Structures are given as C-alpha cells and as structure tokens.
Short mmCIF file of C-alpha atoms in Angstrom, two decimals:
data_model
loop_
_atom_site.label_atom_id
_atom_site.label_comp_id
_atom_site.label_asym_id
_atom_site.label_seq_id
_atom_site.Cartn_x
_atom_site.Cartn_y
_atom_site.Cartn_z
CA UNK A 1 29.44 10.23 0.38
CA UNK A 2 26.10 8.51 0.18
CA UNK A 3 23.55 9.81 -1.99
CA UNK A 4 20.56 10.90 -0.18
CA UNK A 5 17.11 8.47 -1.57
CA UNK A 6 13.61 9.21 -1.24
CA UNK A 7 11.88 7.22 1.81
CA UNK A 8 10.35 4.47 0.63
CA UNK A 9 8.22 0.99 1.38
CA UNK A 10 8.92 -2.27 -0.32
CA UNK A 11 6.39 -5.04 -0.71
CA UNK A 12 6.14 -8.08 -2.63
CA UNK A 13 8.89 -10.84 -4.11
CA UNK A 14 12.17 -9.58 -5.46
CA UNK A 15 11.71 -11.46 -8.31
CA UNK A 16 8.05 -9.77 -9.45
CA UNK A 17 7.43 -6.86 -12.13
CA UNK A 18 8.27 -3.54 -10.51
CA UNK A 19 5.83 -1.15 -9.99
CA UNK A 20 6.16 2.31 -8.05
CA UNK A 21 3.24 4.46 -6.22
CA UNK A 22 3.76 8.16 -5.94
CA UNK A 23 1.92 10.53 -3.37
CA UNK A 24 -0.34 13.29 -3.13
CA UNK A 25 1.12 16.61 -2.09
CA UNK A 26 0.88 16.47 1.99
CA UNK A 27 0.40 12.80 2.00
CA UNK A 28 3.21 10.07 2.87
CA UNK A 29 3.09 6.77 1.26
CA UNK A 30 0.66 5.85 3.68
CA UNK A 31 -1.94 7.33 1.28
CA UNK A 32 -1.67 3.56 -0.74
CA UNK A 33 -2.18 1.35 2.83
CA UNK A 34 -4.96 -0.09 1.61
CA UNK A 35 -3.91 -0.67 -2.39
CA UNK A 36 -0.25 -1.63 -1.85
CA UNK A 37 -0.63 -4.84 -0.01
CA UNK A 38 -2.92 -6.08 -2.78
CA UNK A 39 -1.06 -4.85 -5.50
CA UNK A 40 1.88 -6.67 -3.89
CA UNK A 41 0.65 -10.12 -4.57
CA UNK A 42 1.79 -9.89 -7.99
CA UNK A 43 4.30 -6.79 -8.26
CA UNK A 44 7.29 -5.55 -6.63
CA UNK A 45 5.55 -2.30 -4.91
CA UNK A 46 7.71 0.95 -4.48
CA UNK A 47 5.87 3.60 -2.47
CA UNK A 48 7.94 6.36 -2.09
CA UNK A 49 7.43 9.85 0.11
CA UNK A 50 8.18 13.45 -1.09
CA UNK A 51 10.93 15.22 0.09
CA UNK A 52 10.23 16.81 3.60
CA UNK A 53 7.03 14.28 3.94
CA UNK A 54 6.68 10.97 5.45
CA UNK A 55 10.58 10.08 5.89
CA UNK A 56 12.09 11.87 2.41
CA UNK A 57 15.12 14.12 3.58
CA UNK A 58 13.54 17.99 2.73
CA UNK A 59 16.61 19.11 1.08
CA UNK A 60 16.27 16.82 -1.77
CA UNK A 61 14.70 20.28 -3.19
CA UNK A 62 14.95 23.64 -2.93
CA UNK A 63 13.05 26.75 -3.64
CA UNK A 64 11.91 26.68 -7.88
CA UNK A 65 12.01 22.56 -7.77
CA UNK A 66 10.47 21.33 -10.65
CA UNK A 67 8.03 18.39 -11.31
CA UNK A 68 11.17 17.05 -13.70
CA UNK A 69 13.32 17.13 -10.26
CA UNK A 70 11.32 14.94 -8.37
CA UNK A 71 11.48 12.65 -11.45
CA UNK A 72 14.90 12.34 -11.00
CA UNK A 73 14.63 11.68 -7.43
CA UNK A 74 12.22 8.64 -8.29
CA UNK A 75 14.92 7.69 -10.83
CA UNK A 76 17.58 7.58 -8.59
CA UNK A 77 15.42 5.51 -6.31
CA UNK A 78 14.84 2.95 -9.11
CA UNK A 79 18.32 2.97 -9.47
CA UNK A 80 19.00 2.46 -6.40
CA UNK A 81 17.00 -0.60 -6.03
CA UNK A 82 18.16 -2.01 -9.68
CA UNK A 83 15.26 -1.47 -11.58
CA UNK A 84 15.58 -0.69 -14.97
CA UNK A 85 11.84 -0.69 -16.21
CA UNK A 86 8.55 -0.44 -14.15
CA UNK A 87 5.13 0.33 -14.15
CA UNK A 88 4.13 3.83 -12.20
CA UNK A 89 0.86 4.55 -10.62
CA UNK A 90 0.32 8.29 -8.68
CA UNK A 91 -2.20 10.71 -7.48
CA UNK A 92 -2.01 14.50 -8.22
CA UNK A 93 1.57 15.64 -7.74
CA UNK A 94 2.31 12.00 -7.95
CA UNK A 95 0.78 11.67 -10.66
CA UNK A 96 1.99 14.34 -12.80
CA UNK A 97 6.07 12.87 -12.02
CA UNK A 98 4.41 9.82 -13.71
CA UNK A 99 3.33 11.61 -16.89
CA UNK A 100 6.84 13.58 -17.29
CA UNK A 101 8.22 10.13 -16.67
CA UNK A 102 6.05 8.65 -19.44
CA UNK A 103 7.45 11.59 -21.59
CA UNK A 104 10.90 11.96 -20.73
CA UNK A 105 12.06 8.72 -19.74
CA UNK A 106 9.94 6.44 -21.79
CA UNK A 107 12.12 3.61 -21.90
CA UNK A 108 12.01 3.11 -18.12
CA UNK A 109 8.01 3.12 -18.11
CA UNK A 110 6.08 0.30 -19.13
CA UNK A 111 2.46 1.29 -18.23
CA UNK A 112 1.20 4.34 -16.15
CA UNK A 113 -2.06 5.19 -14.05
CA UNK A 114 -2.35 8.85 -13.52
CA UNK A 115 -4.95 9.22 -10.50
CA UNK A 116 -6.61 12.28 -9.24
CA UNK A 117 -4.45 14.19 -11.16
CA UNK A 118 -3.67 16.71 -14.45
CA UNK A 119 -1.46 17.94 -17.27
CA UNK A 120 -1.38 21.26 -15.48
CA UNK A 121 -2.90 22.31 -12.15
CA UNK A 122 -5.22 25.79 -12.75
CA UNK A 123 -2.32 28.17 -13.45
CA UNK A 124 0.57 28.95 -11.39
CA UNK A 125 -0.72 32.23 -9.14
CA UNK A 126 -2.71 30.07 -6.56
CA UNK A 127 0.33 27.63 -5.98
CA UNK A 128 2.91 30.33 -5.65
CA UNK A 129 0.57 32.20 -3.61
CA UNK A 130 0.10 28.78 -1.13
CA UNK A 131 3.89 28.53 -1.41
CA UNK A 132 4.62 32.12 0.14
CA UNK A 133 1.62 31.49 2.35
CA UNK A 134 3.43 27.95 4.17
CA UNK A 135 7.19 29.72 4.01
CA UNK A 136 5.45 32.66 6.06
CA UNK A 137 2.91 30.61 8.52
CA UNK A 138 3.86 27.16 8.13
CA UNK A 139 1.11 24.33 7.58
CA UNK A 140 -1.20 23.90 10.08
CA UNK A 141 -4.19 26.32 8.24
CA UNK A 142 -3.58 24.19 5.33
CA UNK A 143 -3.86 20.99 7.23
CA UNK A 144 -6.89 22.34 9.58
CA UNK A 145 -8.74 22.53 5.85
CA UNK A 146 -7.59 19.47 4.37
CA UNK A 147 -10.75 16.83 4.76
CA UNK A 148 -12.37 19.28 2.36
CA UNK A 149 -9.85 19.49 -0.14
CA UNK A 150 -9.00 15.72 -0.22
CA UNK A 151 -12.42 13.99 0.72
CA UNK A 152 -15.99 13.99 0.61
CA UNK A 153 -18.65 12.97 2.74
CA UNK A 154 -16.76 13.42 6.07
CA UNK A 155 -14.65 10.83 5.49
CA UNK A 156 -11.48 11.12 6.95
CA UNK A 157 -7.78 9.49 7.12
CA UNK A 158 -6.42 11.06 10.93
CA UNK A 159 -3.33 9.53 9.53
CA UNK A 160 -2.51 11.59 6.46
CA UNK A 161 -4.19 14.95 7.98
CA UNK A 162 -1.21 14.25 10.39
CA UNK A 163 1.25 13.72 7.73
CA UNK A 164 0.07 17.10 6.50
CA UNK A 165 0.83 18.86 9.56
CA UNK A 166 4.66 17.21 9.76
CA UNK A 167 5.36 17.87 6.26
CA UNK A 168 8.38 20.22 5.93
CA UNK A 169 7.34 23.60 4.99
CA UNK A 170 10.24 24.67 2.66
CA UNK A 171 10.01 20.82 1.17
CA UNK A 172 5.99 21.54 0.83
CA UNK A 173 6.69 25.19 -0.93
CA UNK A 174 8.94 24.02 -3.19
CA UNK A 175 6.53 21.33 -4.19
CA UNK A 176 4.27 24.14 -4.88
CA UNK A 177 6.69 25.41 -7.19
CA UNK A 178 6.69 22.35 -9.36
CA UNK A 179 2.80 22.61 -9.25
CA UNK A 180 3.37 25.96 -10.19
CA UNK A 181 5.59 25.25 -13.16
CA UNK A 182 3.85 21.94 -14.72
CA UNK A 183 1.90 22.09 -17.92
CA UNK A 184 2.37 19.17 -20.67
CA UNK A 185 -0.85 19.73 -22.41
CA UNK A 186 1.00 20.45 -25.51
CA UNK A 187 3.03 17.37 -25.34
CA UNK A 188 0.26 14.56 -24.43
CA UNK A 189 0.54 12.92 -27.58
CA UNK A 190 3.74 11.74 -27.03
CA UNK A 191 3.18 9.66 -24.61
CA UNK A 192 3.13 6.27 -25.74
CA UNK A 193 2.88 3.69 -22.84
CA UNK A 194 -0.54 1.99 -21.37
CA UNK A 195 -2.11 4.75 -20.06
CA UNK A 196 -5.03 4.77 -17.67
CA UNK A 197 -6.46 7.61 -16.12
CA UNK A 198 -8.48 7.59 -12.81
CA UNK A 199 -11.30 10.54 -11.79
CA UNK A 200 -12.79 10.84 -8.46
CA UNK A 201 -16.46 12.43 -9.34
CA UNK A 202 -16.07 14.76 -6.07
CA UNK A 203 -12.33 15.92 -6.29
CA UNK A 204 -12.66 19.58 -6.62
CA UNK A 205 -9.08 19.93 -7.29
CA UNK A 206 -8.56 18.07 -10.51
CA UNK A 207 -11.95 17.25 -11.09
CA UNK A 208 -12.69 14.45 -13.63
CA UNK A 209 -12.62 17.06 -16.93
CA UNK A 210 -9.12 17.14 -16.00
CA UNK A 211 -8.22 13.81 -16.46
CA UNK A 212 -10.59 13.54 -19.88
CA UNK A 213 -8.31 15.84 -21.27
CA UNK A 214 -5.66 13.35 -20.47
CA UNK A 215 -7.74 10.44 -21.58
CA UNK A 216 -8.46 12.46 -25.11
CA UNK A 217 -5.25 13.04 -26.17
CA UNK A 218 -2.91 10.05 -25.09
CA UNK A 219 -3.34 7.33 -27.63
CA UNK A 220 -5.02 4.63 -26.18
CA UNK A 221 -5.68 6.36 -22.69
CA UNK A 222 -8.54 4.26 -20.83
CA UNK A 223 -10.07 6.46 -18.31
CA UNK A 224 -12.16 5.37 -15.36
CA UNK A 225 -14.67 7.63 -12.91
CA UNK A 226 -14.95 6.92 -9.14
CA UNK A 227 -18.21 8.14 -8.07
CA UNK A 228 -18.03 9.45 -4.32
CA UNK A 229 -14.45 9.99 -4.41
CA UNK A 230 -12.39 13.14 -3.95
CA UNK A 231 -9.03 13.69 -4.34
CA UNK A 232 -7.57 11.04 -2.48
CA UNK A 233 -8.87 8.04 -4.13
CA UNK A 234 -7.12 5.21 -3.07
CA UNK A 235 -7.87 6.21 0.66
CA UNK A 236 -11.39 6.74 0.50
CA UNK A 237 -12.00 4.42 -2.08
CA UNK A 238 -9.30 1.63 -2.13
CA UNK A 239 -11.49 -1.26 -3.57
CA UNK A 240 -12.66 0.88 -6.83
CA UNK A 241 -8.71 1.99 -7.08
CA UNK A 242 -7.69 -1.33 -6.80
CA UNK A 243 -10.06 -2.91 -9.19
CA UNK A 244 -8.87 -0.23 -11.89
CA UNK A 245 -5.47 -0.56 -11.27
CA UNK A 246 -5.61 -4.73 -11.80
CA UNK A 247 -7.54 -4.70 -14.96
CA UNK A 248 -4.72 -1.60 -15.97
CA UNK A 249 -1.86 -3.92 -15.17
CA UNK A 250 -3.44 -7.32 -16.42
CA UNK A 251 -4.44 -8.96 -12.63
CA UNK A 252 -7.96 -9.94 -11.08
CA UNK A 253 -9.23 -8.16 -8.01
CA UNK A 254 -10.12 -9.50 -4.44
CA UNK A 255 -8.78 -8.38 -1.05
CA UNK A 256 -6.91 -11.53 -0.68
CA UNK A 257 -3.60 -9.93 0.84
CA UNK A 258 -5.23 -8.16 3.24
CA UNK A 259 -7.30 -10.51 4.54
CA UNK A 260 -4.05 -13.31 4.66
CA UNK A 261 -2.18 -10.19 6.24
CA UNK A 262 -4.89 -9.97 9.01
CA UNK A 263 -4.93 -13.58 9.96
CA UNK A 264 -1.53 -14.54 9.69
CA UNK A 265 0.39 -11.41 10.36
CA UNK A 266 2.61 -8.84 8.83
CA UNK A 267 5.49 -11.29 9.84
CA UNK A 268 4.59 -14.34 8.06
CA UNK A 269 3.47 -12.89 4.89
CA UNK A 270 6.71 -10.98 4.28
CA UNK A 271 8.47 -14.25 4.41
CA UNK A 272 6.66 -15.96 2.14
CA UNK A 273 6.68 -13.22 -0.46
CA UNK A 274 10.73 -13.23 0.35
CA UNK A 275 10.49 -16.76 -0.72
CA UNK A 276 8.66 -16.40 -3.80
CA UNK A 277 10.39 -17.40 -7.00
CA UNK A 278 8.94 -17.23 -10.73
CA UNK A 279 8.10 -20.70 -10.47
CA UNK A 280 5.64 -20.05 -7.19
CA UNK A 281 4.26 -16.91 -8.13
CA UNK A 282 1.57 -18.92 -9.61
CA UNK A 283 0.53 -20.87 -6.74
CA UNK A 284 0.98 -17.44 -4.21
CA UNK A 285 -1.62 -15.49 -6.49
CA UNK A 286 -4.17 -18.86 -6.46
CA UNK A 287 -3.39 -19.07 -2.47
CA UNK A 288 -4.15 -15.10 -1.97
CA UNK A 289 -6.55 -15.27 -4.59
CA UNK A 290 -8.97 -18.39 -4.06
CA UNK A 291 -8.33 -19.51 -0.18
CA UNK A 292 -7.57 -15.70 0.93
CA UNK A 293 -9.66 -13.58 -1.81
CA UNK A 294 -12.82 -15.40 -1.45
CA UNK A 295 -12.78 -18.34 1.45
CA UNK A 296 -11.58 -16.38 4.00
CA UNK A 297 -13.87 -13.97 3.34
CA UNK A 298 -16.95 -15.68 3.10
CA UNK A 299 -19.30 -13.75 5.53
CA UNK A 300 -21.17 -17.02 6.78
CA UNK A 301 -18.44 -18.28 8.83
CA UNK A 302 -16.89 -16.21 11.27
CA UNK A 303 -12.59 -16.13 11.46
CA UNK A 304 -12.84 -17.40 14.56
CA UNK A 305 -15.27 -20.40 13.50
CA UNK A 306 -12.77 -21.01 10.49
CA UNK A 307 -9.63 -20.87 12.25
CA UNK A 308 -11.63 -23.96 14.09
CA UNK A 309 -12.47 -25.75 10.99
CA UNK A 310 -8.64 -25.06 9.95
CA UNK A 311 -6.84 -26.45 12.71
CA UNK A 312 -9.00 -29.59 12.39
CA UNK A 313 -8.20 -30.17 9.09
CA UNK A 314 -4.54 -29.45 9.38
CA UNK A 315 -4.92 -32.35 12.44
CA UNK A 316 -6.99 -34.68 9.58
CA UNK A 317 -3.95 -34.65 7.14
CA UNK A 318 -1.45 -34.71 9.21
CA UNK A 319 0.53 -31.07 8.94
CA UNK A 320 2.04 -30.06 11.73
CA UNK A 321 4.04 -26.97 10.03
CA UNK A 322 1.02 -25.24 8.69
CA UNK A 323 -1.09 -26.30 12.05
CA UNK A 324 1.59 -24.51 14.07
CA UNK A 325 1.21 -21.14 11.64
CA UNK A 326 -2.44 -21.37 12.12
CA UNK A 327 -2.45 -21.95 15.78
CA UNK A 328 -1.07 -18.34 15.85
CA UNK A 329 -3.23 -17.31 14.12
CA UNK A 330 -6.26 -18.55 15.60
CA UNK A 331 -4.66 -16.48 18.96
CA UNK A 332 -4.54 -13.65 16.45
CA UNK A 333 -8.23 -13.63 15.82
CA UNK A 334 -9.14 -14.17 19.38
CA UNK A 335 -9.17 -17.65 19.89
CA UNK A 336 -7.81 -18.44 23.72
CA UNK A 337 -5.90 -21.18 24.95
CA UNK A 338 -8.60 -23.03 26.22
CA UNK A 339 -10.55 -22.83 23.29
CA UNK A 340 -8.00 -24.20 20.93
CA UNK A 341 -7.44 -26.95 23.00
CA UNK A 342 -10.90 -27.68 23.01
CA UNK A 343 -10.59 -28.06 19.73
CA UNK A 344 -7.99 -30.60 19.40
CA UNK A 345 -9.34 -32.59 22.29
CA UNK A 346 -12.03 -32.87 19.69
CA UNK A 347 -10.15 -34.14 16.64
CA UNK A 348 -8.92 -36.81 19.03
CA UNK A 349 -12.34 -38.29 18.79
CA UNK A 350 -12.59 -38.21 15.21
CA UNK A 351 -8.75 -37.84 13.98
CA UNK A 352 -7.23 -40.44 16.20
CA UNK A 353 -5.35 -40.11 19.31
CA UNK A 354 -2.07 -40.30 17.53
CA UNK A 355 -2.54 -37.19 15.54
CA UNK A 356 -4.20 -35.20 18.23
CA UNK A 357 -1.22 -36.37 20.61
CA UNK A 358 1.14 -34.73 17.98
CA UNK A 359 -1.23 -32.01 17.05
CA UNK A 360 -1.39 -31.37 21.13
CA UNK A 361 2.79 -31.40 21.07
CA UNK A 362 3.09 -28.62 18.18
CA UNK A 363 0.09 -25.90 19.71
CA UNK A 364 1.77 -26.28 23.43
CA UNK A 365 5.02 -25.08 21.94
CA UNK A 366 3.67 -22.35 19.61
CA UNK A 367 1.55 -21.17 22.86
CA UNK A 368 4.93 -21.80 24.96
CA UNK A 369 6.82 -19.63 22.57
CA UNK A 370 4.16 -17.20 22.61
CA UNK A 371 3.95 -16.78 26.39
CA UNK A 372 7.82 -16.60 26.16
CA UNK A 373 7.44 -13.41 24.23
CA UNK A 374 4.99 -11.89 26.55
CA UNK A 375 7.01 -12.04 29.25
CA UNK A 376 10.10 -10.62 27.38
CA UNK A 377 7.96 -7.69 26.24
CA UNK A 378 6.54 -7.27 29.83
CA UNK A 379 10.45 -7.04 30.80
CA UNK A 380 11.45 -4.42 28.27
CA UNK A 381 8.17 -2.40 29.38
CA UNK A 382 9.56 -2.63 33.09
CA UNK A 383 13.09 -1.58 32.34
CA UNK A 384 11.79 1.17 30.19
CA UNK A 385 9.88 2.27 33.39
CA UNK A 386 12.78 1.96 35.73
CA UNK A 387 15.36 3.89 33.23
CA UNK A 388 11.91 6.64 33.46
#
C-alpha cells in the first residue's frame, strides 16, 4: 500500500540545495506564488499543503494532531523526494513545524526562517474553541473574516480566501489542536541552526513581540520587521519576504524569475531548470539575475519594444535557436504576426538578406506551429461542446 504524502509543488534543478515552504493555517501553497519562483533560481523549492487544504489528503490527521505530527508528515515528504538535509522557511502554523523541526530533527535542518509566526499561539482556549466552532458550522464565518485576520490595508489574495473556504473542516480542527497544544518557549535555546525570524508590523495574530521572543533566545536569531504587513507576509509583501529570505540563505535579490517566467513561459523555464547541472547553476543565476533581474526590467523600454531589439540581435549573430524561443515570446507579450515580420524585413536592410532569409524560415515555423496549436485547442473546445 502506498503511503499517503502531503500535496506538494516542485521548482528549481534537481541538483540545487533543498529548501521547503510551509503554509499558513487556511492557506495552500499558493500563499508562496510570488516567493517560490524566485527562490527557485538557486534552490530546490518544496511547497507543501496541510492536510485537508490545497491537495493534502485530510486524513493525514485526526482529532488531537499535534504540531510534532505534521512534522512527520513534512519528513516523510522529504523522504519521499530523497532529501536528507534542507533549509525550511514557514509562516504561522508553518512556521512553528519549522521550529519543532529545528529542535527535534536538527540534523535534517540546515537553516530556518520562521515567518509570521510564534513559540506558542495565546493559549490553547481560543483554538479549541475555533476547533469546536468549524466541526459544528464548518468554515465559511471563518473565511467571510479572513482579510482582517491575514491582511491589512484591504489588500486581498481572492485566491487563498478561497482556499479557506475548501479547506477540510475536520483537517482545519485538528490543525487547531496542534495550535492548541504548541509551546517551545522553554526549549528555544536549543535550537542551533541559522535562524531568522520575520515580523509583519500589522499581523495581529503573532504580532512582531512574538517573534522577538524568538529572536532573543535562539543563539544567533536575526530578526527582520515588515512594516505594512499582516499575517500573510509573503502575499502581501513578497519583495520584502524575498529580500530577507536571500540575505538568510546567502543569495542576492531581484525578480529575475518572474520576469523570465512572464516572457518566456512556464514551459520553457521548467526545462531549463530540468537541465541545470552544478556546473550551469552559475551561469542560470547571472542569466536570471543580470539579463532577467535588471534588463528586462528596465522601465524605459517597453517588453514589447525589447522583444524588438531581441529578435534583431538574435538575427545580427546569427542564432536561430534562441530567435525561435524569443519569437514566442514576443507573441507572448503581444507582438502580432505582422509586426514581427516587420521586424525582420528590417534586419534584412541592415543584417543581410541571408540572415533575414533564415531568420524569416525559423519565425514562419514557430508561428506555423503556433497556429497548429490553436486550431487543435479550438477542436478539443468543439468536441467538448458536442459531448455537452
């Protein structure tokens, strides 16, 4: 019999330093969208959901689960996936598996960010109480409420509210009981791995004093203070996050990832991080870095207007490969047809004939190919209708 895993989200080479992102009660690991990708330039990126959120099976846990249960689950999951050490990042409930792990499991820890979270969460009465409350009524009161209790400033993520209201209520109760039961205050000391904690200035539920506590205790702690964040962090304020976490695990920040994830696609990306080796990871960080990080995203050019200047130059020297990747996606950021063949009817002037002849060979396939699609895709949407 297979052994039931936690749902979870891998990004990044194979061959890179592990590193796993736990949740926030109610939240799947789509809380981390916009950290993960960056983070992934550099690490192998676990994000994981809780049982009976996101896709986690809800009988992973039962009624009295403990914070020390849900580390085993994440165990299990690094098992799984043949990781023997890793760094941990999470946020509240996440966070707190990542201190027992830190304490219990040291050997399998090698640095740990503890965001938005505590050693213990205000006593045990209001969670049991919010337990029996979602085992009686279920969780859409709780998730009517929850912009106030995660964010500030009416800011909003529709897509995590949502995850709320999905969540399994028995899964969501017994997390309540682990919130219920947690308290290492007495045992903070012992923790002996790179430590950094992270404080949103507006989370009302473990507001920053929580996390000084942390910070004044664990040897070495570093602690950092988000001002205008609540109690989801990386969702409301993913750059500050992600500039914390990168000086925490050694890396430089820049939105690189996302922006080469935006341009080229989802697709592309993921095979080139499949491809990464030791020896390349170099050269992919300087790539997502420099040409991504801080070209790309240069404000006085528009995408479109460099996707132009790109496709010339690819013409210039000659490569075909790359111009064919960047045709793509130059349609991705809006450029039509017409307007990319503009383009090369340009570089014929001052490329040479020659290389806009081949340059004209390798976009008429990529647009072939990519007509060819959209009428495949316009077939499945018919038969769809027709089976309707």
């Amino acid at each position: 019999m297979t052994e039931k895993l936690l749902n979870h989200r891998a990004e990044g080479p194979t061959s890179a330093p592990a590193l796993l992102l736990g949740p926030s009660l109610g939240t799947s690991y789509a809380l981390w969208d916009e950290v993960a990708p960056e983070l992934s330039i550099t690490h192998r990126v676990i994000r994981w959901d809780l049982p009976g959120h996101g896709g986690s099976p809800a009988d992973l846990i039962g009624p009295g689960a403990t914070v020390a249960d849900l580390a085993d689950l994440v165990l299990g999951l690094a098992d799984s996936l043949g990781l023997e050490r890793f760094a941990y990042a999470g946020v509240s409930l996440g966070g707190a598996v990542g201190l027992h792990l830190a304490l219990h499991h040291r050997e399998r820890v090698s640095s740990l960010a503890v965001i938005c979270s505590s050693a213990h969460f205000n006593g045990a009465q209001p969670w049991r109480e919010r337990a029996a409350l979602v085992r009686r009524e279920g969780l859409d009161s709780l998730a009517d409420h929850a912009d106030s209790r995660w964010f500030s400033g009416g800011f909003t993520v529709a897509e995590l509210v949502a995850d709320h209201r999905r969540a399994d209520p028995g899964a969501y109760a017994a997390c309540c009981d682990a919130l219920a039961a947690f308290d290492l205050r007495g045992r903070l000391a012992e923790i002996a791995v790179p430590t950094l904690l992270v404080a949103g200035r507006e989370d009302p539920a473990t507001p920053p004093a929580h996390l000084r506590e942390i910070a004044d205790v664990v040897p070495g702690a570093a602690l950092v203070e988000i001002p205008g964040a609540s109690h989801l962090a990386p969702a409301q304020c993913p750059r500050a996050v992600l500039t914390a976490l990168r000086a925490h695990l050694g890396e430089s920040s820049g939105p690189g990832m996302r922006v080469r994830r935006e341009v080229l696609g989802d697709e592309h990306v993921d095979r080139a991080q499949a491809r990464q080796t030791p020896f390349t990871a170099r050269f992919q960080d300087f790539i997502s870095r420099y040409a991504w990080g801080e070209i790309w995203t240069d404000p006085t050019l528009s995408r479109r207007e460099r996707s132009m200047i790109t496709l010339t130059a690819l013409v210039a020297h000659g490569h075909y490969d790359e111009l064919a990747m960047h045709v793509r996606a130059a349609r991705r950021g809006g450029l039509t047809p017409e307007e990319i063949g503009a383009v090369l009817l340009q570089t014929a002037v001052y490329c040479g004939v020659p290389a806009a002849n081949s340059a004209f060979a390798t976009a008429q396939r990529v647009l072939a190919e990519e007509e060819q699609g959209e009428e495949r895709g316009e077939e499945q949407r018919e038969g769809k209708k027709s089976e309707g």
